[in-house]
GROMACS .gro file of N, CA and C in nm:
model
  402
    1MET      N    1  -3.296   0.921  -5.825
    1MET     CA    2  -3.181   1.029  -5.796
    1MET      C    3  -3.159   0.973  -5.606
    2LEU      N    4  -3.268   0.974  -5.572
    2LEU     CA    5  -3.265   0.911  -5.410
    2LEU      C    6  -3.199   0.797  -5.383
    3SER      N    7  -3.233   0.673  -5.468
    3SER     CA    8  -3.159   0.575  -5.478
    3SER      C    9  -3.007   0.576  -5.500
    4ILE      N   10  -2.983   0.656  -5.579
    4ILE     CA   11  -2.824   0.685  -5.625
    4ILE      C   12  -2.760   0.744  -5.499
    5ILE      N   13  -2.812   0.829  -5.444
    5ILE     CA   14  -2.758   0.893  -5.325
    5ILE      C   15  -2.754   0.803  -5.218
    6PHE      N   16  -2.862   0.720  -5.179
    6PHE     CA   17  -2.853   0.628  -5.076
    6PHE      C   18  -2.761   0.510  -5.090
    7GLY      N   19  -2.745   0.476  -5.220
    7GLY     CA   20  -2.635   0.380  -5.274
    7GLY      C   21  -2.508   0.413  -5.224
    8LEU      N   22  -2.471   0.552  -5.274
    8LEU     CA   23  -2.362   0.604  -5.249
    8LEU      C   24  -2.318   0.623  -5.095
    9LEU      N   25  -2.441   0.659  -5.015
    9LEU     CA   26  -2.402   0.689  -4.870
    9LEU      C   27  -2.383   0.533  -4.800
   10LEU      N   28  -2.461   0.439  -4.848
   10LEU     CA   29  -2.423   0.307  -4.789
   10LEU      C   30  -2.286   0.251  -4.840
   11ALA      N   31  -2.227   0.282  -4.964
   11ALA     CA   32  -2.125   0.244  -4.972
   11ALA      C   33  -2.000   0.302  -4.900
   12ALA      N   34  -2.023   0.427  -4.901
   12ALA     CA   35  -1.930   0.509  -4.793
   12ALA      C   36  -1.921   0.455  -4.671
   13CYS      N   37  -2.028   0.441  -4.620
   13CYS     CA   38  -2.026   0.381  -4.479
   13CYS      C   39  -2.004   0.231  -4.455
   14GLY      N   40  -1.970   0.164  -4.562
   14GLY     CA   41  -1.928   0.033  -4.545
   14GLY      C   42  -2.040  -0.059  -4.525
   15GLY      N   43  -2.156  -0.033  -4.574
   15GLY     CA   44  -2.291  -0.104  -4.559
   15GLY      C   45  -2.296  -0.235  -4.629
   16GLY      N   46  -2.203  -0.265  -4.709
   16GLY     CA   47  -2.243  -0.402  -4.749
   16GLY      C   48  -2.209  -0.531  -4.641
   17GLU      N   49  -2.245  -0.641  -4.687
   17GLU     CA   50  -2.228  -0.747  -4.586
   17GLU      C   51  -2.101  -0.766  -4.552
   18LYS      N   52  -2.033  -0.771  -4.646
   18LYS     CA   53  -1.876  -0.831  -4.632
   18LYS      C   54  -1.835  -0.696  -4.538
   19GLY      N   55  -1.848  -0.567  -4.590
   19GLY     CA   56  -1.788  -0.465  -4.501
   19GLY      C   57  -1.829  -0.471  -4.337
   20GLN      N   58  -1.970  -0.498  -4.341
   20GLN     CA   59  -2.005  -0.543  -4.189
   20GLN      C   60  -1.959  -0.632  -4.109
   21THR      N   61  -1.924  -0.740  -4.160
   21THR     CA   62  -1.856  -0.873  -4.122
   21THR      C   63  -1.731  -0.834  -4.091
   22ALA      N   64  -1.636  -0.738  -4.172
   22ALA     CA   65  -1.498  -0.742  -4.133
   22ALA      C   66  -1.477  -0.621  -4.010
   23ASP      N   67  -1.578  -0.515  -4.044
   23ASP     CA   68  -1.582  -0.407  -3.916
   23ASP      C   69  -1.631  -0.490  -3.784
   24SER      N   70  -1.733  -0.546  -3.793
   24SER     CA   71  -1.791  -0.606  -3.661
   24SER      C   72  -1.683  -0.707  -3.620
   25THR      N   73  -1.609  -0.807  -3.689
   25THR     CA   74  -1.503  -0.879  -3.636
   25THR      C   75  -1.400  -0.785  -3.560
   26ALA      N   76  -1.345  -0.680  -3.640
   26ALA     CA   77  -1.239  -0.596  -3.556
   26ALA      C   78  -1.313  -0.540  -3.426
   27THR      N   79  -1.412  -0.503  -3.430
   27THR     CA   80  -1.487  -0.453  -3.300
   27THR      C   81  -1.496  -0.541  -3.201
   28ASP      N   82  -1.548  -0.688  -3.253
   28ASP     CA   83  -1.570  -0.774  -3.155
   28ASP      C   84  -1.428  -0.811  -3.084
   29THR      N   85  -1.305  -0.834  -3.175
   29THR     CA   86  -1.179  -0.837  -3.138
   29THR      C   87  -1.150  -0.752  -3.022
   30ALA      N   88  -1.169  -0.610  -3.072
   30ALA     CA   89  -1.136  -0.492  -2.969
   30ALA      C   90  -1.211  -0.526  -2.831
   31THR      N   91  -1.345  -0.524  -2.848
   31THR     CA   92  -1.418  -0.550  -2.731
   31THR      C   93  -1.393  -0.667  -2.650
   32GLU      N   94  -1.352  -0.784  -2.690
   32GLU     CA   95  -1.298  -0.901  -2.632
   32GLU      C   96  -1.178  -0.858  -2.561
   33ALA      N   97  -1.082  -0.778  -2.606
   33ALA     CA   98  -0.943  -0.761  -2.554
   33ALA      C   99  -0.998  -0.648  -2.438
   34SER      N  100  -1.070  -0.590  -2.476
   34SER     CA  101  -1.096  -0.470  -2.347
   34SER      C  102  -1.168  -0.550  -2.225
   35ASN      N  103  -1.240  -0.638  -2.260
   35ASN     CA  104  -1.339  -0.719  -2.157
   35ASN      C  105  -1.257  -0.806  -2.081
   36GLU      N  106  -1.132  -0.854  -2.147
   36GLU     CA  107  -1.048  -0.937  -2.052
   36GLU      C  108  -1.014  -0.873  -1.940
   37GLU      N  109  -0.997  -0.920  -1.826
   37GLU     CA  110  -0.955  -0.904  -1.710
   37GLU      C  111  -0.804  -0.873  -1.694
   38ALA      N  112  -0.752  -0.757  -1.664
   38ALA     CA  113  -0.636  -0.740  -1.646
   38ALA      C  114  -0.590  -0.822  -1.523
   39PRO      N  115  -0.487  -0.875  -1.495
   39PRO     CA  116  -0.430  -0.937  -1.369
   39PRO      C  117  -0.439  -0.826  -1.262
   40GLU      N  118  -0.491  -0.875  -1.143
   40GLU     CA  119  -0.484  -0.762  -1.053
   40GLU      C  120  -0.343  -0.745  -0.985
   41GLU      N  121  -0.290  -0.631  -0.972
   41GLU     CA  122  -0.152  -0.607  -0.919
   41GLU      C  123  -0.173  -0.614  -0.757
   42THR      N  124  -0.078  -0.688  -0.705
   42THR     CA  125  -0.090  -0.709  -0.569
   42THR      C  126  -0.009  -0.576  -0.502
   43PRO      N  127  -0.069  -0.512  -0.417
   43PRO     CA  128  -0.014  -0.376  -0.371
   43PRO      C  129   0.136  -0.416  -0.298
   44LYS      N  130   0.228  -0.330  -0.343
   44LYS     CA  131   0.361  -0.368  -0.300
   44LYS      C  132   0.371  -0.288  -0.156
   45GLU      N  133   0.436  -0.384  -0.055
   45GLU     CA  134   0.460  -0.318   0.066
   45GLU      C  135   0.593  -0.230   0.060
   46GLU      N  136   0.560  -0.125   0.139
   46GLU     CA  137   0.666  -0.041   0.165
   46GLU      C  138   0.727  -0.086   0.319
   47VAL      N  139   0.861  -0.066   0.315
   47VAL     CA  140   0.923  -0.144   0.431
   47VAL      C  141   1.039  -0.046   0.466
   48TYR      N  142   1.016   0.009   0.598
   48TYR     CA  143   1.139   0.099   0.638
   48TYR      C  144   1.192   0.022   0.768
   49THR      N  145   1.318   0.044   0.780
   49THR     CA  146   1.404   0.017   0.896
   49THR      C  147   1.389   0.136   0.989
   50VAL      N  148   1.352   0.116   1.110
   50VAL     CA  149   1.360   0.255   1.204
   50VAL      C  150   1.391   0.201   1.344
   51LYS      N  151   1.445   0.313   1.414
   51LYS     CA  152   1.510   0.309   1.547
   51LYS      C  153   1.407   0.386   1.631
   52GLY      N  154   1.365   0.331   1.759
   52GLY     CA  155   1.301   0.396   1.831
   52GLY      C  156   1.287   0.360   1.980
   53GLN      N  157   1.213   0.409   2.066
   53GLN     CA  158   1.201   0.378   2.206
   53GLN      C  159   1.068   0.329   2.264
   54VAL      N  160   1.050   0.219   2.329
   54VAL     CA  161   0.920   0.174   2.361
   54VAL      C  162   0.856   0.283   2.469
   55VAL      N  163   0.747   0.334   2.441
   55VAL     CA  164   0.669   0.403   2.544
   55VAL      C  165   0.546   0.328   2.600
   56ARG      N  166   0.478   0.235   2.523
   56ARG     CA  167   0.379   0.168   2.577
   56ARG      C  168   0.356   0.026   2.554
   57LEU      N  169   0.361  -0.081   2.648
   57LEU     CA  170   0.356  -0.214   2.601
   57LEU      C  171   0.200  -0.261   2.559
   58PRO      N  172   0.179  -0.343   2.488
   58PRO     CA  173   0.038  -0.405   2.455
   58PRO      C  174  -0.064  -0.413   2.583
   59GLU      N  175  -0.165  -0.375   2.569
   59GLU     CA  176  -0.229  -0.410   2.689
   59GLU      C  177  -0.275  -0.560   2.659
   60THR      N  178  -0.339  -0.597   2.767
   60THR     CA  179  -0.404  -0.750   2.755
   60THR      C  180  -0.507  -0.755   2.631
   61GLY      N  181  -0.481  -0.866   2.576
   61GLY     CA  182  -0.553  -0.885   2.458
   61GLY      C  183  -0.535  -0.806   2.311
   62LYS      N  184  -0.447  -0.718   2.355
   62LYS     CA  185  -0.422  -0.603   2.237
   62LYS      C  186  -0.302  -0.678   2.158
   63ASN      N  187  -0.259  -0.594   2.026
   63ASN     CA  188  -0.159  -0.635   1.952
   63ASN      C  189  -0.095  -0.509   1.899
   64ASP      N  190  -0.095  -0.399   2.008
   64ASP     CA  191  -0.005  -0.298   1.914
   64ASP      C  192   0.089  -0.251   2.044
   65LEU      N  193   0.202  -0.167   1.990
   65LEU     CA  194   0.320  -0.138   2.083
   65LEU      C  195   0.339   0.017   2.041
   66THR      N  196   0.343   0.109   2.128
   66THR     CA  197   0.354   0.246   2.127
   66THR      C  198   0.505   0.253   2.129
   67VAL      N  199   0.552   0.333   2.049
   67VAL     CA  200   0.709   0.395   2.027
   67VAL      C  201   0.713   0.529   1.994
   68ASP      N  202   0.803   0.597   2.050
   68ASP     CA  203   0.863   0.726   1.969
   68ASP      C  204   0.970   0.682   1.873
   69HIS      N  205   0.939   0.718   1.761
   69HIS     CA  206   1.049   0.665   1.646
   69HIS      C  207   1.113   0.782   1.571
   70GLU      N  208   1.247   0.748   1.531
   70GLU     CA  209   1.332   0.857   1.467
   70GLU      C  210   1.250   0.907   1.333
   71GLU      N  211   1.281   1.018   1.264
   71GLU     CA  212   1.239   1.020   1.124
   71GLU      C  213   1.291   0.914   1.033
   72ILE      N  214   1.202   0.910   0.940
   72ILE     CA  215   1.221   0.812   0.828
   72ILE      C  216   1.221   0.895   0.719
   73PRO      N  217   1.345   0.919   0.665
   73PRO     CA  218   1.382   1.032   0.554
   73PRO      C  219   1.294   0.983   0.424
   74ASP      N  220   1.241   1.108   0.387
   74ASP     CA  221   1.147   1.111   0.247
   74ASP      C  222   1.030   1.047   0.309
   75PHE      N  223   0.987   1.020   0.412
   75PHE     CA  224   0.856   0.944   0.428
   75PHE      C  225   0.783   0.994   0.549
   76MET      N  226   0.853   1.010   0.656
   76MET     CA  227   0.767   1.068   0.795
   76MET      C  228   0.855   1.121   0.868
   77GLU      N  229   0.801   1.227   0.939
   77GLU     CA  230   0.882   1.290   1.058
   77GLU      C  231   0.896   1.218   1.174
   78ALA      N  232   0.965   1.232   1.276
   78ALA     CA  233   1.000   1.157   1.392
   78ALA      C  234   0.862   1.181   1.460
   79MET      N  235   0.812   1.087   1.543
   79MET     CA  236   0.705   1.111   1.620
   79MET      C  237   0.653   0.966   1.689
   80ARG      N  238   0.554   0.985   1.770
   80ARG     CA  239   0.494   0.889   1.868
   80ARG      C  240   0.383   0.805   1.786
   81MET      N  241   0.395   0.683   1.785
   81MET     CA  242   0.301   0.605   1.703
   81MET      C  243   0.266   0.452   1.756
   82SER      N  244   0.137   0.417   1.756
   82SER     CA  245   0.110   0.277   1.806
   82SER      C  246   0.079   0.213   1.663
   83LEU      N  247   0.183   0.098   1.684
   83LEU     CA  248   0.178   0.012   1.576
   83LEU      C  249   0.131  -0.121   1.599
   84THR      N  250   0.080  -0.172   1.513
   84THR     CA  251   0.025  -0.316   1.527
   84THR      C  252   0.150  -0.420   1.502
   85LEU      N  253   0.144  -0.494   1.593
   85LEU     CA  254   0.255  -0.600   1.580
   85LEU      C  255   0.231  -0.728   1.489
   86ALA      N  256   0.305  -0.756   1.393
   86ALA     CA  257   0.283  -0.881   1.296
   86ALA      C  258   0.284  -1.002   1.392
   87ASP      N  259   0.387  -0.999   1.492
   87ASP     CA  260   0.394  -1.139   1.578
   87ASP      C  261   0.380  -1.070   1.717
   88SER      N  262   0.286  -1.099   1.793
   88SER     CA  263   0.296  -1.024   1.937
   88SER      C  264   0.372  -1.111   2.018
   89THR      N  265   0.434  -1.200   1.990
   89THR     CA  266   0.570  -1.248   2.085
   89THR      C  267   0.664  -1.179   2.070
   90GLU      N  268   0.704  -1.088   1.982
   90GLU     CA  269   0.821  -1.016   1.977
   90GLU      C  270   0.813  -0.909   2.065
   91ALA      N  271   0.707  -0.881   2.125
   91ALA     CA  272   0.715  -0.768   2.226
   91ALA      C  273   0.731  -0.839   2.381
   92LYS      N  274   0.724  -0.967   2.380
   92LYS     CA  275   0.708  -1.040   2.530
   92LYS      C  276   0.844  -0.995   2.627
   93ASP      N  277   0.965  -0.953   2.572
   93ASP     CA  278   1.070  -0.928   2.633
   93ASP      C  279   1.097  -0.783   2.642
   94LEU      N  280   1.015  -0.703   2.608
   94LEU     CA  281   1.044  -0.557   2.605
   94LEU      C  282   0.988  -0.513   2.719
   95VAL      N  283   1.060  -0.393   2.765
   95VAL     CA  284   0.987  -0.290   2.875
   95VAL      C  285   0.992  -0.148   2.810
   96VAL      N  286   0.896  -0.069   2.888
   96VAL     CA  287   0.895   0.048   2.872
   96VAL      C  288   1.057   0.103   2.889
   97GLY      N  289   1.094   0.220   2.768
   97GLY     CA  290   1.205   0.258   2.774
   97GLY      C  291   1.336   0.190   2.704
   98ASP      N  292   1.301   0.058   2.654
   98ASP     CA  293   1.382  -0.001   2.558
   98ASP      C  294   1.406   0.051   2.432
   99LYS      N  295   1.527   0.079   2.382
   99LYS     CA  296   1.555   0.120   2.256
   99LYS      C  297   1.551   0.013   2.159
  100ILE      N  298   1.493   0.024   2.043
  100ILE     CA  299   1.476  -0.096   1.937
  100ILE      C  300   1.496  -0.054   1.827
  101SER      N  301   1.516  -0.152   1.724
  101SER     CA  302   1.520  -0.122   1.581
  101SER      C  303   1.406  -0.227   1.532
  102PHE      N  304   1.331  -0.161   1.418
  102PHE     CA  305   1.229  -0.262   1.390
  102PHE      C  306   1.193  -0.243   1.236
  103GLU      N  307   1.134  -0.297   1.164
  103GLU     CA  308   1.072  -0.278   1.031
  103GLU      C  309   0.936  -0.236   1.035
  104MET      N  310   0.918  -0.121   0.978
  104MET     CA  311   0.789  -0.055   0.977
  104MET      C  312   0.739  -0.076   0.824
  105VAL      N  313   0.601  -0.162   0.838
  105VAL     CA  314   0.557  -0.196   0.705
  105VAL      C  315   0.421  -0.130   0.660
  106LYS      N  316   0.441  -0.045   0.560
  106LYS     CA  317   0.294   0.011   0.506
  106LYS      C  318   0.222  -0.067   0.439
  107GLY      N  319   0.118  -0.101   0.470
  107GLY     CA  320   0.044  -0.182   0.357
  107GLY      C  321  -0.082  -0.128   0.344
  108GLU      N  322  -0.175  -0.199   0.293
  108GLU     CA  323  -0.321  -0.139   0.247
  108GLU      C  324  -0.416  -0.118   0.394
  109SER      N  325  -0.377  -0.194   0.488
  109SER     CA  326  -0.465  -0.185   0.605
  109SER      C  327  -0.385  -0.085   0.739
  110GLY      N  328  -0.292  -0.045   0.669
  110GLY     CA  329  -0.192   0.056   0.771
  110GLY      C  330  -0.054   0.017   0.803
  111PHE      N  331  -0.029   0.023   0.926
  111PHE     CA  332   0.124  -0.012   0.965
  111PHE      C  333   0.143  -0.126   1.033
  112LEU      N  334   0.226  -0.196   1.016
  112LEU     CA  335   0.280  -0.317   1.085
  112LEU      C  336   0.412  -0.309   1.147
  113MET      N  337   0.472  -0.355   1.261
  113MET     CA  338   0.566  -0.362   1.319
  113MET      C  339   0.627  -0.496   1.307
  114ARG      N  340   0.775  -0.528   1.280
  114ARG     CA  341   0.799  -0.680   1.265
  114ARG      C  342   0.956  -0.645   1.263
  115LYS      N  343   1.011  -0.772   1.306
  115LYS     CA  344   1.147  -0.785   1.313
  115LYS      C  345   1.210  -0.695   1.411
  116ILE      N  346   1.157  -0.674   1.548
  116ILE     CA  347   1.220  -0.608   1.650
  116ILE      C  348   1.320  -0.668   1.717
  117GLU      N  349   1.422  -0.564   1.728
  117GLU     CA  350   1.555  -0.598   1.794
  117GLU      C  351   1.575  -0.498   1.911
  118LYS      N  352   1.625  -0.541   2.032
  118LYS     CA  353   1.674  -0.445   2.135
  118LYS      C  354   1.803  -0.384   2.103
  119LEU      N  355   1.822  -0.266   2.103
  119LEU     CA  356   1.953  -0.200   2.074
  119LEU      C  357   2.012  -0.179   2.232
  120PRO      N  358   2.138  -0.161   2.211
  120PRO     CA  359   2.227  -0.119   2.350
  120PRO      C  360   2.142  -0.006   2.405
  121ALA      N  361   2.150  -0.006   2.548
  121ALA     CA  362   2.085   0.111   2.631
  121ALA      C  363   2.162   0.241   2.607
  122ASP      N  364   2.267   0.255   2.556
  122ASP     CA  365   2.342   0.360   2.537
  122ASP      C  366   2.328   0.451   2.376
  123THR      N  367   2.247   0.350   2.304
  123THR     CA  368   2.226   0.416   2.168
  123THR      C  369   2.171   0.518   2.178
  124GLU      N  370   2.194   0.632   2.098
  124GLU     CA  371   2.160   0.776   2.073
  124GLU      C  372   2.066   0.755   1.977
  125LEU      N  373   1.938   0.794   2.001
  125LEU     CA  374   1.815   0.831   1.910
  125LEU      C  375   1.807   0.966   1.905
  126LYS      N  376   1.753   1.014   1.786
  126LYS     CA  377   1.696   1.146   1.754
  126LYS      C  378   1.560   1.147   1.762
  127LEU      N  379   1.490   1.164   1.889
  127LEU     CA  380   1.355   1.166   1.905
  127LEU      C  381   1.277   1.288   1.918
  128PRO      N  382   1.165   1.306   1.898
  128PRO     CA  383   1.095   1.439   1.923
  128PRO      C  384   1.070   1.465   2.055
  129ALA      N  385   1.069   1.581   2.110
  129ALA     CA  386   1.041   1.614   2.251
  129ALA      C  387   0.876   1.600   2.281
  130MET      N  388   0.833   1.508   2.360
  130MET     CA  389   0.711   1.461   2.369
  130MET      C  390   0.685   1.527   2.488
  131PRO      N  391   0.536   1.582   2.509
  131PRO     CA  392   0.503   1.637   2.631
  131PRO      C  393   0.478   1.505   2.722
  132GLU      N  394   0.504   1.552   2.863
  132GLU     CA  395   0.500   1.447   2.971
  132GLU      C  396   0.341   1.432   3.005
  133LYS      N  397   0.290   1.311   3.026
  133LYS     CA  398   0.158   1.291   3.065
  133LYS      C  399   0.132   1.324   3.210
  134LYS      N  400   0.017   1.386   3.233
  134LYS     CA  401  -0.016   1.432   3.358
  134LYS      C  402  -0.103   1.326   3.411
   0.00000   0.00000   0.00000
């Protein structure tokens, strides 16, 4: 009687050699598919065109420019930020008070500033009121 029950259980579980081979092949194929590495997606840059005013130039040996910038709709309020220059030579002709347009690039390591262009001095900017330094 036990051998009959054992045989029925074995058959119900697919316990024969052919059943095991078919099941293990399917499992092996599924395992191989899940073990294959999906290609890593390169994080996409977020690029914003921004207007602002130069507040502080890079110090010697540094590569950051401080600006007061306008609001970036649906992303960031108007504020003062120190941004890393993608190319330090872009700041060589700038002076404090210059009004500029630039691209702010949000990447994995933070924000970069690139494609800086001087704007006419009479350009009106919507900048936040910043406290004066004492």
